[in-house]
Coordinates of C-alpha atoms and ligand atoms in Angstrom, one line a residue:
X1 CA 0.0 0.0 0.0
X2 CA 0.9 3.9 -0.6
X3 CA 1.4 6.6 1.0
X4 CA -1.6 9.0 2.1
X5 CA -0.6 12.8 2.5
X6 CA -2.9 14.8 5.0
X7 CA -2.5 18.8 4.5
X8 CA -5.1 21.6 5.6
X9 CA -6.3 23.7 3.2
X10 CA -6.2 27.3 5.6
X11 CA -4.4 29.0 7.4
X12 CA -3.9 26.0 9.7
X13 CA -5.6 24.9 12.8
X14 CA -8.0 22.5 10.4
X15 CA -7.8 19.4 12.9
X16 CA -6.0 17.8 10.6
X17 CA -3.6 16.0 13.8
X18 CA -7.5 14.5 14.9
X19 CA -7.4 13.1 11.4
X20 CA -4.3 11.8 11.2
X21 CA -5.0 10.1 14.1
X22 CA -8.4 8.5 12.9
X23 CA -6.6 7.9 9.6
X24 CA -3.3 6.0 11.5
X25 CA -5.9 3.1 12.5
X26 CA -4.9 1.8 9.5
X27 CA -1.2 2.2 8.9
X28 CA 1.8 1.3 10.2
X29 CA 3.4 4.9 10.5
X30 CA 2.7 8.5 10.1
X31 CA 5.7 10.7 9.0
X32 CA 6.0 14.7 9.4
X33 CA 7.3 16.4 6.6
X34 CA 7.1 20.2 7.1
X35 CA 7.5 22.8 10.0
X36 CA 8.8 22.4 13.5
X37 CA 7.3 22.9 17.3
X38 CA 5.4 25.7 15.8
X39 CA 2.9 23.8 14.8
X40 CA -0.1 22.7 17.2
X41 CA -2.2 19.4 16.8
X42 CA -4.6 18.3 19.1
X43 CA -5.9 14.7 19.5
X44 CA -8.6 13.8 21.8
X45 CA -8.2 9.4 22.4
X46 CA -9.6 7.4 25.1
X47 CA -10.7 10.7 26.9
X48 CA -7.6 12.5 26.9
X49 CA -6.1 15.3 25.1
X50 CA -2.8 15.7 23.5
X51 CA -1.4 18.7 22.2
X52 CA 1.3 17.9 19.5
X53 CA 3.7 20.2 18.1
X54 CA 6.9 18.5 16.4
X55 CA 5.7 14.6 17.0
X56 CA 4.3 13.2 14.6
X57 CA 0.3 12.5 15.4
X58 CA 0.5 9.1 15.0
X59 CA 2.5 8.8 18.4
X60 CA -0.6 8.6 19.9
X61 CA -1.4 5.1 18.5
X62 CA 0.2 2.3 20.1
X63 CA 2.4 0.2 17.6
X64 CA 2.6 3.0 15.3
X65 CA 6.0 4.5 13.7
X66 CA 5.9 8.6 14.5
X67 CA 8.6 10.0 12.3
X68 CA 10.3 13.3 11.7
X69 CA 11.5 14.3 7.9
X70 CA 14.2 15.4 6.8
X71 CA 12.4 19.1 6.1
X72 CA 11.4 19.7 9.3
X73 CA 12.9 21.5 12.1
X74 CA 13.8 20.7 15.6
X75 CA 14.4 22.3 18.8
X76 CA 16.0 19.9 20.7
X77 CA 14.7 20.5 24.3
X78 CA 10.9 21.2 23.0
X79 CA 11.4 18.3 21.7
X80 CA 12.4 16.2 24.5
X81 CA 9.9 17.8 27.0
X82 CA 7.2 16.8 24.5
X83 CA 8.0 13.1 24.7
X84 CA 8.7 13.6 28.3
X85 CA 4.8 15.5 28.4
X86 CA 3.4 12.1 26.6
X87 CA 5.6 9.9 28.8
X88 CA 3.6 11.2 31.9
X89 CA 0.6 10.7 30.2
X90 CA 1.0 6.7 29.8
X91 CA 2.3 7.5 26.2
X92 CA 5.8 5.4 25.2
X93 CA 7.8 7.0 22.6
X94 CA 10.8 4.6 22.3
X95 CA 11.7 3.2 19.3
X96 CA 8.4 3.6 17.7
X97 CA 10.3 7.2 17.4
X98 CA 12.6 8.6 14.3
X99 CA 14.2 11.4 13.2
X100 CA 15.9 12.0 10.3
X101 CA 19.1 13.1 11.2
X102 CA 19.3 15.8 7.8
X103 CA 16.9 18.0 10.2
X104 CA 18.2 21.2 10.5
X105 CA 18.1 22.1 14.1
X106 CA 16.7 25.4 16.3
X107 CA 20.2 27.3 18.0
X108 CA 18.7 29.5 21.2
X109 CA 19.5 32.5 19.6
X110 CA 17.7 31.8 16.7
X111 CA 14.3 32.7 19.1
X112 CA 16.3 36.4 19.8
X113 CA 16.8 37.0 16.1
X114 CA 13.1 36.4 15.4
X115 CA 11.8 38.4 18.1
X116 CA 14.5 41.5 16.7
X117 CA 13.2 40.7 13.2
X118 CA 9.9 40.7 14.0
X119 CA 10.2 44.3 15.9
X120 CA 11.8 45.4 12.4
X121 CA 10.3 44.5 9.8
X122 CA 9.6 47.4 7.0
X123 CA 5.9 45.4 6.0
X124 CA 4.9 44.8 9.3
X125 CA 5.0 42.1 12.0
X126 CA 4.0 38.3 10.5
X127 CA 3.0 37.3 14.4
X128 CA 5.3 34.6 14.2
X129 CA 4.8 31.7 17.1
X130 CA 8.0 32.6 18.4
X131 CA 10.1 29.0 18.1
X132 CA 12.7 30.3 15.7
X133 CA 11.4 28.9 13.2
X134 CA 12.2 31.3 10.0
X135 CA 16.0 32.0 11.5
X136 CA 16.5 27.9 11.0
X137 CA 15.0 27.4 7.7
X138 CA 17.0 30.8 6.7
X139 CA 20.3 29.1 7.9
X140 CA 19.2 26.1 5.8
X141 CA 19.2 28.4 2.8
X142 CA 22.2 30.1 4.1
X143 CA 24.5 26.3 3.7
X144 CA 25.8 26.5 7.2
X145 CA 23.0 25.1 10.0
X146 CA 23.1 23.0 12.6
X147 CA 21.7 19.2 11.5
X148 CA 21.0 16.3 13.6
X149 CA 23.6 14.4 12.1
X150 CA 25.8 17.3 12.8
X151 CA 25.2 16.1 16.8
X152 CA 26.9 13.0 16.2
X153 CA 30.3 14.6 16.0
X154 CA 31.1 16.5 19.4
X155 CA 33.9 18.6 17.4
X156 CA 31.8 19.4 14.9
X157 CA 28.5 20.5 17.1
X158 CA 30.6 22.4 19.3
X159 CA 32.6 24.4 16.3
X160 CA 28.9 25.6 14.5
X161 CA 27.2 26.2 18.3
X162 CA 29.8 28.2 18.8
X163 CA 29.9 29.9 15.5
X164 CA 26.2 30.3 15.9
X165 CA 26.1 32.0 19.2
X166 CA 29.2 34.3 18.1
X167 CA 27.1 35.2 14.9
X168 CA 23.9 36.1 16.3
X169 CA 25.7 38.3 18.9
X170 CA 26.6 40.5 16.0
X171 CA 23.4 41.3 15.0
X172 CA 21.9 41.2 18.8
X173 CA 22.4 43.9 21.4
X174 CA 22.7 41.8 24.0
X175 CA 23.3 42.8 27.6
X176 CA 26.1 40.9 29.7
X177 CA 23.2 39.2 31.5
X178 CA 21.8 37.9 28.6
X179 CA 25.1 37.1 26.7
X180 CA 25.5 35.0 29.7
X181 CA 22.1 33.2 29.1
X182 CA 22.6 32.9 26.2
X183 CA 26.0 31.2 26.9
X184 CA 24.6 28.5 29.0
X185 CA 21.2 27.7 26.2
X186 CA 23.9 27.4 23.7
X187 CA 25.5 24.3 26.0
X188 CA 21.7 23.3 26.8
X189 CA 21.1 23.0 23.3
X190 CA 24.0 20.7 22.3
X191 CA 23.8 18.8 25.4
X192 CA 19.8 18.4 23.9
X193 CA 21.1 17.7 20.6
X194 CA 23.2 14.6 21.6
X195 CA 20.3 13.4 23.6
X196 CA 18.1 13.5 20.4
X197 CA 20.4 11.7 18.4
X198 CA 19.4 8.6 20.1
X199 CA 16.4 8.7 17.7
X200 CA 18.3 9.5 14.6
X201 CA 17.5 7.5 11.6
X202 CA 17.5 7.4 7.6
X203 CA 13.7 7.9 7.8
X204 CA 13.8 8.0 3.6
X205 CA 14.9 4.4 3.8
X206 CA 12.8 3.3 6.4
X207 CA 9.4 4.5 4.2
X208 CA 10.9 2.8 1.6
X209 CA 10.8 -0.4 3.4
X210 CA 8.1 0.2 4.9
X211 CA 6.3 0.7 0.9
X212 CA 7.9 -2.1 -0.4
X213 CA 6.3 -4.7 2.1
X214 CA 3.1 -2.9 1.0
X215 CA 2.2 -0.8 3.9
X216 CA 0.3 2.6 4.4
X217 CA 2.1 5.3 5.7
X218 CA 1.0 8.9 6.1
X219 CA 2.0 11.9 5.4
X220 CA 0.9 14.2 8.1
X221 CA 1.4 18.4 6.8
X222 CA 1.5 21.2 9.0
X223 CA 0.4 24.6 9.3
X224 CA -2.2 25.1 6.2
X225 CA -1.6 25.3 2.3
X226 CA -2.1 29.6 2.6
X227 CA 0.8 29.6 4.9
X228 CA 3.0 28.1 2.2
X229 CA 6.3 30.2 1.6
X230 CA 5.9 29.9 -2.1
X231 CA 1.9 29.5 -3.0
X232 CA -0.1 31.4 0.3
X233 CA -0.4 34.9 1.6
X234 CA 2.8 36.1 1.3
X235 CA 4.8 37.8 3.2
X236 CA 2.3 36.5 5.9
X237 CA 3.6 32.5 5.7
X238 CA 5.7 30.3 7.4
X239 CA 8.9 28.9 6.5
X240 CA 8.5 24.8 5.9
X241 CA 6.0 23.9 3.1
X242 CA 2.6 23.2 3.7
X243 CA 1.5 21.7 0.4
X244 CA 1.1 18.0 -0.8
X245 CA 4.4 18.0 -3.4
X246 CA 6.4 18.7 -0.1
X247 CA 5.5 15.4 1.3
X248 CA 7.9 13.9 -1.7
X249 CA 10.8 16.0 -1.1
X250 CA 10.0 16.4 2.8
X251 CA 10.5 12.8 3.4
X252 CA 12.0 11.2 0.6
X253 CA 9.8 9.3 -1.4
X254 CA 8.9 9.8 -5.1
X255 CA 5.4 11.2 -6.0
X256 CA 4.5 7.9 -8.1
X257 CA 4.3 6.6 -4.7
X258 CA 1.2 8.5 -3.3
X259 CA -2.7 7.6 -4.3
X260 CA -4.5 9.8 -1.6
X261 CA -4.5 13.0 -0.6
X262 CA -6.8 14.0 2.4
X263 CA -7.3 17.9 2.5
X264 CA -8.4 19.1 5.8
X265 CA -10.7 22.1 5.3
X266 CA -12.6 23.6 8.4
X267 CA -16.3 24.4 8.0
X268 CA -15.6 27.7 8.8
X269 CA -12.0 30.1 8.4
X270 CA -9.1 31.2 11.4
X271 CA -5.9 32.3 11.2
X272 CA -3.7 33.1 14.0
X273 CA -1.0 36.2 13.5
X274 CA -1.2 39.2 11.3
X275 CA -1.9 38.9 7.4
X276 CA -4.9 39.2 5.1
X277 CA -8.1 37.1 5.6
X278 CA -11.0 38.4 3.5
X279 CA -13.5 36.5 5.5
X280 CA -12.7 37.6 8.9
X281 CA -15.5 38.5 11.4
X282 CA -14.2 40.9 13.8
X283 CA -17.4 41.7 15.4
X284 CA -19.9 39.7 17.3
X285 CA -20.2 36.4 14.5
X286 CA -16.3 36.0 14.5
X287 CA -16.6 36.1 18.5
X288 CA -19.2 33.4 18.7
X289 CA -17.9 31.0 16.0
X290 CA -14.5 31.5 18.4
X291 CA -16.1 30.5 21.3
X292 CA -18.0 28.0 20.1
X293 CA -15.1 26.4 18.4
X294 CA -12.9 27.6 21.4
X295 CA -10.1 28.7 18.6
X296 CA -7.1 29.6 20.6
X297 CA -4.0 28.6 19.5
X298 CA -2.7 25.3 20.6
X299 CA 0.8 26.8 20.6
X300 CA 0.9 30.1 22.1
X301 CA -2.8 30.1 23.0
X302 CA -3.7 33.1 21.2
X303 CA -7.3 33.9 20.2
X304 CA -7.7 32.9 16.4
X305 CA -9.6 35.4 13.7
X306 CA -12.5 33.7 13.1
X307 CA -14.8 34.3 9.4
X308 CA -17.3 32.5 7.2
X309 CA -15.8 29.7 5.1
X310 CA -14.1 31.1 1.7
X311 CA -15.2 28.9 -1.6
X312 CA -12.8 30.7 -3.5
X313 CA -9.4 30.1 -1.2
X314 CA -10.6 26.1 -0.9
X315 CA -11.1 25.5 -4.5
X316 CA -7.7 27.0 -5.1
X317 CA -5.9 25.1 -2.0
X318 CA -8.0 21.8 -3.3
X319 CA -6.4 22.6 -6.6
X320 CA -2.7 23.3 -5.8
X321 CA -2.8 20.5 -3.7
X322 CA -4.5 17.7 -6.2
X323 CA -6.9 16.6 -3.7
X324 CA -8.4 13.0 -4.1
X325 CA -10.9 14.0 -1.1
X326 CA -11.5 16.3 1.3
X327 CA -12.6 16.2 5.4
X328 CA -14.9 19.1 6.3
X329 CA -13.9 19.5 10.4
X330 CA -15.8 21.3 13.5
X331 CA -19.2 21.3 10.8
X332 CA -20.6 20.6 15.0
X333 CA -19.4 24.1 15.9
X334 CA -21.8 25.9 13.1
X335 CA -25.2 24.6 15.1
X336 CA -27.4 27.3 15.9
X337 CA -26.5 29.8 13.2
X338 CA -29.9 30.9 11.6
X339 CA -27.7 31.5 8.4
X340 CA -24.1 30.7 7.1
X341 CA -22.5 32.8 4.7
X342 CA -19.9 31.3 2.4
X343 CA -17.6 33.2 0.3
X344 CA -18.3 32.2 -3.5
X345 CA -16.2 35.3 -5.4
X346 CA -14.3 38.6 -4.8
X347 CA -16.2 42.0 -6.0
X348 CA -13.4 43.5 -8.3
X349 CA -12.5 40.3 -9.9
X350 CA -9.0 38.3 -9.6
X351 CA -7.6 36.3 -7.1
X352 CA -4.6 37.1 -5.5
X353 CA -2.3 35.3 -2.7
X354 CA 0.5 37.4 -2.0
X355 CA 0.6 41.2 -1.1
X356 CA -2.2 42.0 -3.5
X357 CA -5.1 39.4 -0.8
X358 CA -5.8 42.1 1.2
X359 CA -7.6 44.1 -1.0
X360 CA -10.0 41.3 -1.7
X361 CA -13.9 41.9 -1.2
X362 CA -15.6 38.7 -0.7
X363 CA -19.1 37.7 -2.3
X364 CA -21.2 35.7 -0.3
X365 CA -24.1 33.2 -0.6
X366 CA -26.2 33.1 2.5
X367 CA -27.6 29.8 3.3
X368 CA -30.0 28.5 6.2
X369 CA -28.6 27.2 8.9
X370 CA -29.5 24.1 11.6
X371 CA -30.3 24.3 15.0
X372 CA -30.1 20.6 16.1
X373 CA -27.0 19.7 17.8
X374 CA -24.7 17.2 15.5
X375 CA -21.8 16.7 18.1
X376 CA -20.4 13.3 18.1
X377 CA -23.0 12.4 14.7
X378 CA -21.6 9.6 13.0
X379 CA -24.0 9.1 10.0
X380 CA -24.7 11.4 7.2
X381 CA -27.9 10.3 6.6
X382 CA -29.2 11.5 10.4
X383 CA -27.4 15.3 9.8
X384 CA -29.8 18.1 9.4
X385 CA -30.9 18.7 5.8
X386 CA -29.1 22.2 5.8
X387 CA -26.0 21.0 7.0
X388 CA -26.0 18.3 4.2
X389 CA -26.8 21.0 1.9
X390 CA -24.0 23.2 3.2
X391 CA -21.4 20.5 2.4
X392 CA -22.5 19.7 -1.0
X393 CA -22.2 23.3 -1.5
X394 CA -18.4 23.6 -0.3
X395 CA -17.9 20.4 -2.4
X396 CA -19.7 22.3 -5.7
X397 CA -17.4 24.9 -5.0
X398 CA -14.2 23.0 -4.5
X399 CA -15.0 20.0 -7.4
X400 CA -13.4 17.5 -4.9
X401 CA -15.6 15.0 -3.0
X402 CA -15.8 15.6 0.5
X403 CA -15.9 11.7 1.8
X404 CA -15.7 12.8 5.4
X405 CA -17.0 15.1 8.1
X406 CA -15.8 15.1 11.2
X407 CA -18.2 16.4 14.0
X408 CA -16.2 16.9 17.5
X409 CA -12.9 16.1 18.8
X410 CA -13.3 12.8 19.7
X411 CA -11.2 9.5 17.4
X412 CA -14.3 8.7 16.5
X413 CA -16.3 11.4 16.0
X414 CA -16.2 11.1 11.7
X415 CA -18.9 10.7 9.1
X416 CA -17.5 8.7 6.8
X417 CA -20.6 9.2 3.7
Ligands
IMP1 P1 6.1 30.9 12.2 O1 5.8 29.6 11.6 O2 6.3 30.8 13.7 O3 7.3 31.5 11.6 O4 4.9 31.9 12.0 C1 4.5 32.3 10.7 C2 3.0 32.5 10.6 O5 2.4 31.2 10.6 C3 2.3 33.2 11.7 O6 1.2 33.9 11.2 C4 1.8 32.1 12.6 O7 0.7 32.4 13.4 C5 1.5 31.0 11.6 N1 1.5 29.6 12.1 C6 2.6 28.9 12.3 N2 2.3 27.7 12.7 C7 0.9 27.7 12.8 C8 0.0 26.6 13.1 O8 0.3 25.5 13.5 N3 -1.3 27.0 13.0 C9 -1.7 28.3 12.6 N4 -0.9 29.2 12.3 C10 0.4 28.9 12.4

């Protein structure tokens, strides 16, 4: 069997970990190819919540392989508090557990160069998460960061740590105090780094195995496909790559290897951080859907923007990311509405993604809503006529099936039609 990728078609925050999770029932391992600890996924199984950032989903399903690309990025000690979080919580990472060791990993002062950047920016602050994320993918790009691998050769680790630290100092204004913190992180971090090499592995090989004996292995995204560097609202993005054809280079698999792939679309639109959303509700509708959906960031707990559902931005994410089927997620948290709006076109014409989205004016079709309560429904035929209708709209609009709905946080809260 193939491989199955799993990306969300927003700004993130779909629910695509609880899907992953439902999905990983049925495969021997789930593999992370974008992003790092900025991401936030949250699975609800066997009445407990889990809030994943760099760990693959599937670590939540015993016997399961959880593995880390090679296009991801780490910070060592959030990553070892996270398996030490799931370790208290009954949850055995051990061997199930691999990294590939081409990650490129997070230096302390990476976290004081984004928050300078941030401060300075001549378009505006991206409301970053914070976890360094864009200074490691920029030393990536830059030929000279910090891998895994890297921590399996003392000299070596200390030599670029060093350099690191020495770097960033010339472009922070640090006071002795923190020069002196930032000291001790920097022997923090490589003391983490060693410790994480203990799950190092040639993950690329191992799915490779893994396909040829004819198992399913999935491809869990992160963040959402309008956070991609290349192909969402830029400058307002994120770093790693958040469509499907990342999942190839991500991991290391060729793309004649893949038959599915699951887009994660919420009912509704968030975003966390600053950046264009043409949909947004600031006043009283964006605060209910919020609380309703309780959309606060799994990461930094921030309040998410909250808006109607935009056709337009689905049936282009659907497109760019070849969707074989789509999950509609939290459809529960739109009960009650008297009337949904969904965004079927822009007043003014074209489309645009990057610095040209936030001058978009949506057009909206209104639609009646349902009142019944469909948390925790698990068969299409028994969800209100208006909700069915709803969905066959977002799937008109996005010409991909929807084959799935998923209607609370639960494993097994899913309508599978
Ligand atoms: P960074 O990934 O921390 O560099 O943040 C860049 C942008 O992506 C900011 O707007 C963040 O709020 C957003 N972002 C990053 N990770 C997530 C996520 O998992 N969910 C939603 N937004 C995210």
């Amino acid at each position: 069997m193939p491989v199955s990728i799993v990306v969300g078609l927003q700004w993130g925050d779909e629910g695509k970990g609880k899907m992953v999770d439902h999905l990983a029932e049925k495969a021997v391992a789930v593999a992370r190819f974008s992003g790092g600890a900025n991401a936030g996924h949250t699975v609800e199984a066997e009445g407990r919540k889990f809030a994943l950032h760099l760990l693959p989903s599937g670590i939540v399903r015993p016997g399961v392989k959880a593995m880390v690309g090679a296009s991801c990025v780490l910070d060592p000690g959030a990553f070892l508090e996270e398996i030490e979080t799931l370790e208290k919580n009954g949850i055995t990472a051990g061997d199930r557990l691999l990294v590939s060791g081409k990650v490129n990993l997070t230096h302390p002062a990476y976290k004081l160069l984004e928050k300078q950047s941030e401060d300075s920016r001549v378009t505006g602050r991206i409301g970053t998460t914070g976890r360094g994320i864009g200074p490691t993918y920029e030393r990536k790009c830059r030929r000279n960061a910090i891998r895994l691998e890297d921590a399996l050769n003392p000299v070596l680790l200390r030599e670029l740590a060093d350099f690191h630290t020495a770097d960033a100092q010339k472009e922070l204004n640090l006071t002795d105090g923190q020069r002196e913190t930032l000291l001790s992180d920097t022997d923090r971090f490589m003391e983490d780094a060693v410790r994480v090499t203990g799950y190092c592995a040639d993950v690329s090989r191992v799915i490779g195995k893994m396909l040829e004996a004819g198992e399913r292995v999935i491809a869990e995204g992160a963040q959402g496909s309008l956070l991609d560097p290349d192909h969402g609202s830029y400058p307002f993005v994120t770093c790693g790559q958040c469509v499907s054809g990342a999942a190839c280079t991500g991991l290391g698999f060729g793309p004649t290897s893949v038959d599915r792939v699951q887009g994660i679309l919420k009912a509704y639109t968030t975003r966390v951080g600053e950046g264009p959303f043409p949909t947004e509700q600031k006043g009283e509708t964006g605060h209910r859907i919020r609380t309703a959906g309780n959309e606060f960031g799994t990461t930094t707990g921030r309040p998410r923007r909250c808006g109607w559902l935009d056709g337009v931005l689905a049936e282009y994410t659907t497109r760019l990311n070849g969707c074989t089927s789509v999950t509609v997620t939290l459809l529960d948290v739109l009960s009650g509405f008297e009337t949904l709006k969904v965004c079927t076109g822009y007043l003014d014409g074209d489309f645009k993604t990057g610095r040209g989205m936030g001058e978009l004016l949506p057009v909206y079709e209104t639609l009646p809503g349902w009142s019944e309560d469909i948390r925790g429904e698990k068969n299409w035929k028994a969800l209100p006529q208006n909700a069915k209708n709803y969905i066959e709209m977002i799937e008109k609009l996005m010409k991909v099936p929807v084959d799935s709905v998923s209607t609370g946080p639960g494993r097994e809260d899913v309508i599978w039609r």
